[in-house]
């Protein structure tokens, strides 16, 4: 049987990352199969990837319903409910945390050289180093896994934020995608 091309690339030192995340693959064994058979060593996400996953699946319905029920209780108690962005972030951080758990063995066996899952700061904060750092800290704390990377846009403000985040011990990667104002 011919050797898997991705495994061959991995064998010569290439890290294989999937530019996608979907709750179905986290729960149906697909991600574990790709880690095992295709030498997958990391995964990246961004708001567009999550939008596609949400639109193409009902795998998020249960968590959305639970969050809406909690919101209804909050409203009854005259407390502010979740904004649409907060709901999105709840779904996103849940998937990234779960994906980090799937990659934990890769992270461990490579002593932190691989096995990461990235999560991107909101495009709405990309023009402010302070807001980028604040959101990155929140995402880092919410996901709470050593193998999460917070993705920061490669803007002048992003470069300032990256320096600060690295100094705090937060894993970062940089995206060339500038979401604009």
XYZ file of N, CA and C in Angstrom:
543
model
N 0.838 -1.183 0.000
C 0.000 0.000 0.000
C 0.885 1.249 0.000
N 0.522 2.214 -0.815
C 1.291 3.455 -0.916
C 1.201 4.240 0.385
N 2.294 4.893 0.714
C 2.329 5.686 1.942
C 1.470 6.938 1.782
N 0.765 7.288 2.823
C -0.047 8.503 2.862
C 0.873 9.703 2.630
N 0.501 10.569 1.666
C 1.308 11.738 1.319
C 1.501 12.665 2.515
N 0.445 12.865 3.305
C 0.571 13.725 4.483
C 1.526 13.118 5.501
N 1.465 11.800 5.676
C 2.387 11.134 6.598
C 3.824 11.280 6.096
N 4.013 11.179 4.777
C 5.348 11.333 4.203
C 5.887 12.745 4.450
N 5.036 13.745 4.282
C 5.449 15.125 4.576
C 5.820 15.277 6.050
N 5.001 14.710 6.922
C 5.276 14.769 8.362
C 6.612 14.099 8.686
N 6.872 12.975 8.033
C 8.097 12.221 8.304
C 9.370 12.999 7.953
N 9.255 13.986 7.054
C 10.429 14.807 6.729
C 10.426 16.130 7.483
N 9.524 16.248 8.482
C 9.569 17.394 9.379
C 8.518 18.458 9.178
N 7.579 18.260 8.278
C 6.530 19.249 8.035
C 5.381 19.052 9.028
N 4.966 20.126 9.676
C 3.773 20.079 10.527
C 2.554 20.212 9.631
N 1.569 19.375 9.861
C 0.347 19.362 9.057
C -0.775 19.961 9.894
N -1.319 21.100 9.437
C -2.409 21.774 10.132
C -3.650 21.770 9.259
N -4.776 21.642 9.875
C -6.062 21.711 9.191
C -6.633 23.111 9.381
N -6.991 23.755 8.301
C -7.557 25.107 8.353
C -9.075 24.991 8.382
N -9.562 24.363 9.436
C -11.003 24.123 9.565
C -11.271 23.576 10.958
N -12.475 23.825 11.425
C -12.928 23.212 12.667
C -14.441 23.111 12.574
N -14.957 22.006 13.020
C -16.386 21.742 12.943
C -16.721 20.777 14.082
N -17.745 21.077 14.812
C -18.117 20.257 15.965
C -18.345 18.799 15.578
N -18.871 18.561 14.400
C -19.118 17.168 13.992
C -17.828 16.372 14.001
N -16.748 16.938 13.447
C -15.488 16.196 13.383
C -14.886 15.986 14.775
N -15.249 16.841 15.713
C -14.751 16.692 17.077
C -15.417 15.525 17.801
N -16.634 15.191 17.379
C -17.413 14.180 18.103
C -17.608 12.871 17.352
N -17.381 12.853 16.034
C -17.654 11.616 15.284
C -16.416 10.783 14.999
N -15.275 11.174 15.526
C -14.041 10.413 15.330
C -13.204 10.874 14.152
N -13.735 11.785 13.337
C -13.007 12.246 12.153
C -11.698 12.934 12.521
N -11.704 13.801 13.518
C -10.468 14.489 13.895
C -9.444 13.489 14.423
N -9.864 12.572 15.268
C -8.928 11.569 15.780
C -8.346 10.721 14.651
N -9.170 10.380 13.649
C -8.689 9.612 12.499
C -7.633 10.416 11.735
N -7.881 11.709 11.535
C -6.924 12.536 10.801
C -5.621 12.703 11.579
N -5.720 12.828 12.884
C -4.502 12.916 13.706
C -3.702 11.623 13.566
N -4.387 10.504 13.638
C -3.729 9.190 13.573
C -3.243 8.856 12.155
N -4.114 8.953 11.167
C -3.807 8.462 9.823
C -3.129 9.486 8.922
N -3.407 10.762 9.131
C -2.872 11.805 8.256
C -1.799 12.649 8.929
N -1.365 12.235 10.117
C -0.310 12.935 10.855
C -0.665 14.397 11.108
N -1.940 14.660 11.297
C -2.385 16.025 11.582
C -1.794 16.469 12.912
N -1.179 17.664 12.920
C -0.487 18.106 14.127
C -1.011 19.424 14.679
N -2.013 20.005 14.033
C -2.574 21.251 14.530
C -3.806 21.633 13.741
N -4.470 22.669 14.239
C -5.731 23.100 13.629
C -5.865 24.597 13.844
N -6.378 25.269 12.838
C -6.596 26.697 12.951
C -8.065 27.016 12.749
N -8.473 28.109 13.343
C -9.865 28.547 13.222
C -9.877 30.058 13.076
N -11.003 30.547 12.629
C -11.243 31.987 12.582
C -12.747 32.184 12.496
N -13.225 33.405 12.643
C -14.677 33.615 12.621
C -15.359 33.107 11.352
N -14.712 33.206 10.199
C -15.315 32.726 8.953
C -15.468 31.210 8.971
N -14.470 30.509 9.486
C -14.546 29.050 9.593
C -15.703 28.653 10.499
N -15.852 29.335 11.630
C -16.944 29.011 12.542
C -18.302 29.363 11.938
N -18.371 30.448 11.209
C -19.638 30.813 10.564
C -20.074 29.703 9.617
N -19.131 29.168 8.851
C -19.439 28.074 7.930
C -19.898 26.832 8.697
N -19.197 26.511 9.787
C -19.567 25.338 10.587
C -20.963 25.500 11.185
N -21.265 26.682 11.690
C -22.584 26.934 12.280
C -23.692 26.849 11.240
N -23.425 27.362 10.057
C -24.450 27.397 9.012
C -24.696 26.031 8.386
N -23.733 25.137 8.471
C -23.849 23.866 7.764
C -24.185 22.683 8.667
N -24.506 22.948 9.915
C -24.703 21.839 10.843
C -25.688 22.197 11.943
N -26.358 21.188 12.433
C -27.212 21.386 13.610
C -26.491 20.911 14.880
N -25.198 20.650 14.769
C -24.420 20.150 15.907
C -24.313 21.170 17.036
N -24.641 22.418 16.754
C -24.535 23.480 17.753
C -25.876 23.792 18.416
N -26.937 23.202 17.904
C -28.283 23.555 18.356
C -28.492 23.363 19.857
N -28.004 22.260 20.396
C -28.209 21.976 21.821
C -27.554 23.042 22.699
N -26.312 23.408 22.396
C -25.631 24.418 23.200
C -26.289 25.784 23.036
N -26.754 26.092 21.831
C -27.454 27.359 21.603
C -28.743 27.393 22.407
N -29.495 26.304 22.403
C -30.752 26.230 23.161
C -30.486 26.398 24.650
N -29.458 25.728 25.158
C -29.112 25.856 26.576
C -28.759 27.304 26.924
N -27.985 27.945 26.070
C -27.595 29.342 26.315
C -28.814 30.256 26.271
N -29.736 29.993 25.357
C -30.962 30.800 25.267
C -31.834 30.614 26.506
N -31.882 29.394 27.046
C -32.654 29.150 28.265
C -32.053 29.904 29.448
N -30.735 29.912 29.529
C -30.061 30.671 30.585
C -30.343 32.158 30.414
N -30.314 32.633 29.158
C -30.625 34.034 28.869
C -32.040 34.396 29.302
N -32.984 33.482 29.090
C -34.372 33.744 29.478
C -34.476 33.929 30.992
N -33.738 33.135 31.747
C -33.719 33.278 33.207
C -33.102 34.621 33.581
N -32.023 34.977 32.933
C -31.381 36.272 33.209
C -32.348 37.423 32.939
N -33.037 37.351 31.787
C -33.997 38.400 31.445
C -35.078 38.512 32.510
N -35.545 37.382 33.008
C -36.580 37.382 34.045
C -36.059 38.008 35.336
N -34.756 37.932 35.536
C -34.145 38.512 36.741
C -33.611 39.919 36.474
N -34.007 40.503 35.351
C -33.554 41.836 34.945
C -32.041 41.933 34.826
N -31.433 40.850 34.364
C -30.001 40.871 34.084
C -29.810 40.773 32.587
N -28.758 41.365 32.137
C -28.474 41.382 30.714
C -28.109 39.984 30.220
N -28.647 39.597 29.077
C -28.353 38.301 28.483
C -27.122 38.363 27.592
N -26.842 37.263 26.941
C -25.699 37.182 26.043
C -25.956 37.967 24.765
N -24.935 38.665 24.311
C -25.015 39.284 22.996
C -24.762 38.188 21.957
N -25.026 38.481 20.712
C -24.779 37.483 19.665
C -23.287 37.146 19.599
N -22.407 38.141 19.818
C -20.974 37.860 19.805
C -20.587 36.971 20.985
N -21.162 37.209 22.153
C -20.851 36.367 23.315
C -21.320 34.927 23.088
N -22.467 34.762 22.459
C -22.949 33.417 22.136
C -21.995 32.751 21.154
N -21.603 33.493 20.127
C -20.648 32.970 19.157
C -19.361 32.534 19.864
N -18.853 33.391 20.739
C -17.607 33.085 21.434
C -17.752 31.868 22.345
N -18.905 31.687 22.948
C -19.165 30.496 23.763
C -19.032 29.233 22.917
N -19.655 29.243 21.744
C -19.583 28.091 20.848
C -18.145 27.868 20.361
N -17.505 28.944 19.971
C -16.147 28.881 19.445
C -15.162 28.346 20.489
N -15.200 28.899 21.684
C -14.238 28.471 22.711
C -14.494 27.029 23.145
N -15.740 26.604 23.104
C -16.044 25.201 23.419
C -15.375 24.280 22.405
N -15.529 24.600 21.117
C -14.923 23.760 20.080
C -13.399 23.798 20.143
N -12.826 24.960 20.358
C -11.371 25.055 20.416
C -10.842 24.284 21.622
N -11.510 24.390 22.752
C -11.100 23.632 23.946
C -11.156 22.127 23.656
N -12.260 21.681 23.042
C -12.386 20.257 22.717
C -11.303 19.819 21.735
N -11.026 20.650 20.731
C -9.983 20.317 19.761
C -8.618 20.243 20.455
N -8.352 21.163 21.364
C -7.099 21.116 22.128
C -6.963 19.784 22.855
N -8.064 19.302 23.408
C -8.030 18.015 24.102
C -7.692 16.873 23.143
N -8.201 16.924 21.919
C -7.873 15.900 20.921
C -6.395 15.940 20.554
N -5.807 17.123 20.539
C -4.398 17.277 20.177
C -3.456 17.174 21.373
N -3.963 16.923 22.556
C -3.127 16.903 23.764
C -1.994 15.891 23.673
N -2.251 14.725 23.106
C -1.197 13.711 23.003
C -0.101 14.150 22.029
N -0.482 14.824 20.948
C 0.511 15.349 19.995
C 1.359 16.407 20.701
N 0.697 17.299 21.420
C 1.397 18.354 22.162
C 2.383 17.740 23.156
N 1.927 16.728 23.878
C 2.761 16.079 24.883
C 3.931 15.334 24.250
N 3.653 14.545 23.212
C 4.708 13.722 22.608
C 5.766 14.557 21.883
N 5.397 15.764 21.455
C 6.368 16.645 20.779
C 6.933 17.694 21.734
N 6.593 17.570 23.011
C 7.051 18.516 24.040
C 6.719 19.954 23.669
N 5.507 20.138 23.129
C 5.033 21.476 22.815
C 5.465 22.018 21.468
N 6.110 21.207 20.647
C 6.499 21.671 19.316
C 5.319 21.637 18.347
N 4.340 20.803 18.617
C 3.145 20.661 17.777
C 1.957 20.372 18.676
N 0.791 20.230 18.049
C -0.422 19.903 18.795
C -1.245 21.105 19.206
N -1.102 22.204 18.480
C -1.806 23.447 18.830
C -3.107 23.608 18.053
N -3.995 24.380 18.643
C -5.243 24.801 17.991
C -5.311 26.310 18.167
N -5.569 27.019 17.073
C -5.597 28.473 17.178
C -7.020 28.999 17.215
N -7.148 30.132 17.870
C -8.407 30.862 17.958
C -8.073 32.331 17.719
N -8.859 32.995 16.914
C -8.534 34.352 16.490
C -9.257 35.404 17.314
N -8.536 36.476 17.623
C -9.201 37.611 18.265
C -10.202 38.196 17.278
N -11.181 38.872 17.793
C -12.215 39.478 16.967
C -11.631 40.497 16.002
N -12.086 40.484 14.759
C -11.630 41.510 13.817
C -11.904 42.932 14.332
N -12.898 43.083 15.174
C -13.259 44.400 15.687
C -12.238 45.024 16.613
N -11.273 44.247 17.104
C -10.263 44.800 18.012
C -8.894 44.930 17.354
N -8.789 44.562 16.101
C -7.474 44.469 15.453
C -6.746 45.796 15.306
N -7.424 46.911 15.416
C -6.769 48.207 15.259
C -6.320 48.812 16.589
N -6.444 48.029 17.670
C -6.030 48.502 18.991
C -5.207 47.427 19.690
N -3.958 47.750 19.997
C -3.110 46.799 20.713
C -3.711 46.457 22.073
N -4.220 47.465 22.783
C -4.784 47.219 24.118
C -5.994 46.294 24.061
N -6.905 46.553 23.122
C -8.096 45.704 23.003
C -7.740 44.305 22.524
N -6.741 44.195 21.637
C -6.288 42.886 21.179
C -5.725 42.079 22.337
N -4.898 42.716 23.159
C -4.322 42.032 24.318
C -5.429 41.613 25.285
N -6.368 42.500 25.538
C -7.465 42.193 26.453
C -8.264 40.981 25.959
N -8.604 40.978 24.680
C -9.379 39.849 24.151
C -8.550 38.574 24.123
N -7.287 38.682 23.755
C -6.422 37.498 23.728
C -6.308 36.878 25.120
N -6.149 37.721 26.132
C -6.098 37.211 27.514
C -7.387 36.474 27.877
N -8.519 37.056 27.494
C -9.812 36.441 27.817
C -9.968 35.089 27.104
N -9.613 35.039 25.825
C -9.708 33.778 25.084
C -8.773 32.728 25.676
N -7.549 33.146 25.993
C -6.554 32.249 26.596
C -7.108 31.651 27.894
N -7.654 32.504 28.726
C -8.194 32.066 30.009
C -9.439 31.192 29.830
N -10.294 31.548 28.891
C -11.527 30.793 28.674
C -11.238 29.393 28.143
N -10.368 29.289 27.147
C -10.045 27.965 26.594
C -9.247 27.163 27.625
N -8.309 27.799 28.301
C -7.594 27.194 29.423
C -6.927 25.864 29.067
N -6.184 25.862 27.979
C -5.413 24.699 27.565
C -4.020 25.174 27.164
N -2.977 24.422 27.515
C -1.619 24.864 27.193
C -1.331 24.862 25.696
N -2.137 24.163 24.920
C -1.891 24.045 23.489
C -2.857 24.876 22.640
N -3.396 25.942 23.231
C -4.159 26.904 22.435
C -3.222 28.018 22.018
N -3.412 28.506 20.807
C -2.679 29.672 20.309
C -3.701 30.730 19.966
N -3.425 31.948 20.369
C -4.315 33.052 20.041
C -3.763 33.731 18.792
N -4.610 33.791 17.784
C -4.207 34.354 16.494
C -4.467 35.852 16.486
N -3.418 36.610 16.137
C -3.459 38.073 16.136
C -3.161 38.559 14.717
N -3.947 39.506 14.199
C -3.659 40.041 12.860
C -2.296 40.717 12.803
N -1.615 40.527 11.680
C -0.281 41.098 11.481
C -0.328 42.562 11.093
N -0.867 43.367 11.963
C -0.933 44.818 11.775
C 0.104 45.470 12.690
N 0.383 46.745 12.519
C 1.297 47.405 13.469
C 0.806 47.271 14.911
N -0.488 47.419 15.121
C -1.041 47.270 16.476
C -0.940 45.815 16.942
N -1.111 44.897 16.002
C -0.968 43.478 16.327
C 0.441 43.132 16.766
N 1.451 43.749 16.137
C 2.838 43.493 16.522
C 3.093 43.924 17.965
N 2.530 45.045 18.351
C 2.651 45.511 19.741
C 1.980 44.512 20.678
N 0.781 44.071 20.294
C 0.038 43.110 21.121
C 0.804 41.794 21.238
N 1.374 41.316 20.140
C 2.115 40.048 20.152
C 3.266 40.113 21.145
N 4.015 41.188 21.136
C 5.131 41.322 22.081
C 4.639 41.230 23.524
N 3.563 41.913 23.807
C 3.025 41.904 25.175
C 2.508 40.519 25.552
N 1.817 39.870 24.635
C 1.244 38.552 24.918
C 2.330 37.503 25.126
N 3.356 37.536 24.293
C 4.462 36.592 24.453
C 5.143 36.812 25.796
N 5.312 38.071 26.185
C 5.932 38.375 27.483
C 5.112 37.816 28.632
N 3.795 37.672 28.429
C 2.917 37.109 29.460
C 2.831 35.589 29.394
N 3.501 34.987 28.413
C 3.482 33.532 28.289
C 2.291 32.992 27.514
N 1.607 33.840 26.767
C 0.461 33.418 25.962
C 0.969 33.017 24.583
N 0.586 31.821 24.143
C 0.960 31.341 22.816
C 0.234 32.168 21.762
N 0.978 32.645 20.784
C 0.354 33.430 19.719
C 0.837 32.946 18.357
N -0.012 33.149 17.383
C 0.405 33.066 15.992
C -0.173 34.281 15.296
N 0.374 34.571 14.139
C 0.013 35.803 13.453
C -0.638 35.446 12.121
N -1.744 36.107 11.855
C -2.416 35.929 10.582
C -2.135 37.140 9.700
N -1.945 36.883 8.440
C -1.727 37.980 7.502
C -3.033 38.662 7.147
N -4.118 38.023 7.465
C -5.437 38.555 7.147
C -5.677 39.790 7.998
N -5.814 40.921 7.359
C -6.151 42.156 8.064
C -7.633 42.389 7.873
N -8.413 42.194 8.928
C -9.862 42.328 8.796
C -10.331 43.749 8.574
N -9.435 44.713 8.723
C -9.820 46.110 8.506
C -10.619 46.657 9.670
N -11.045 47.930 9.517
C -11.764 48.581 10.628
C -13.139 47.995 10.865
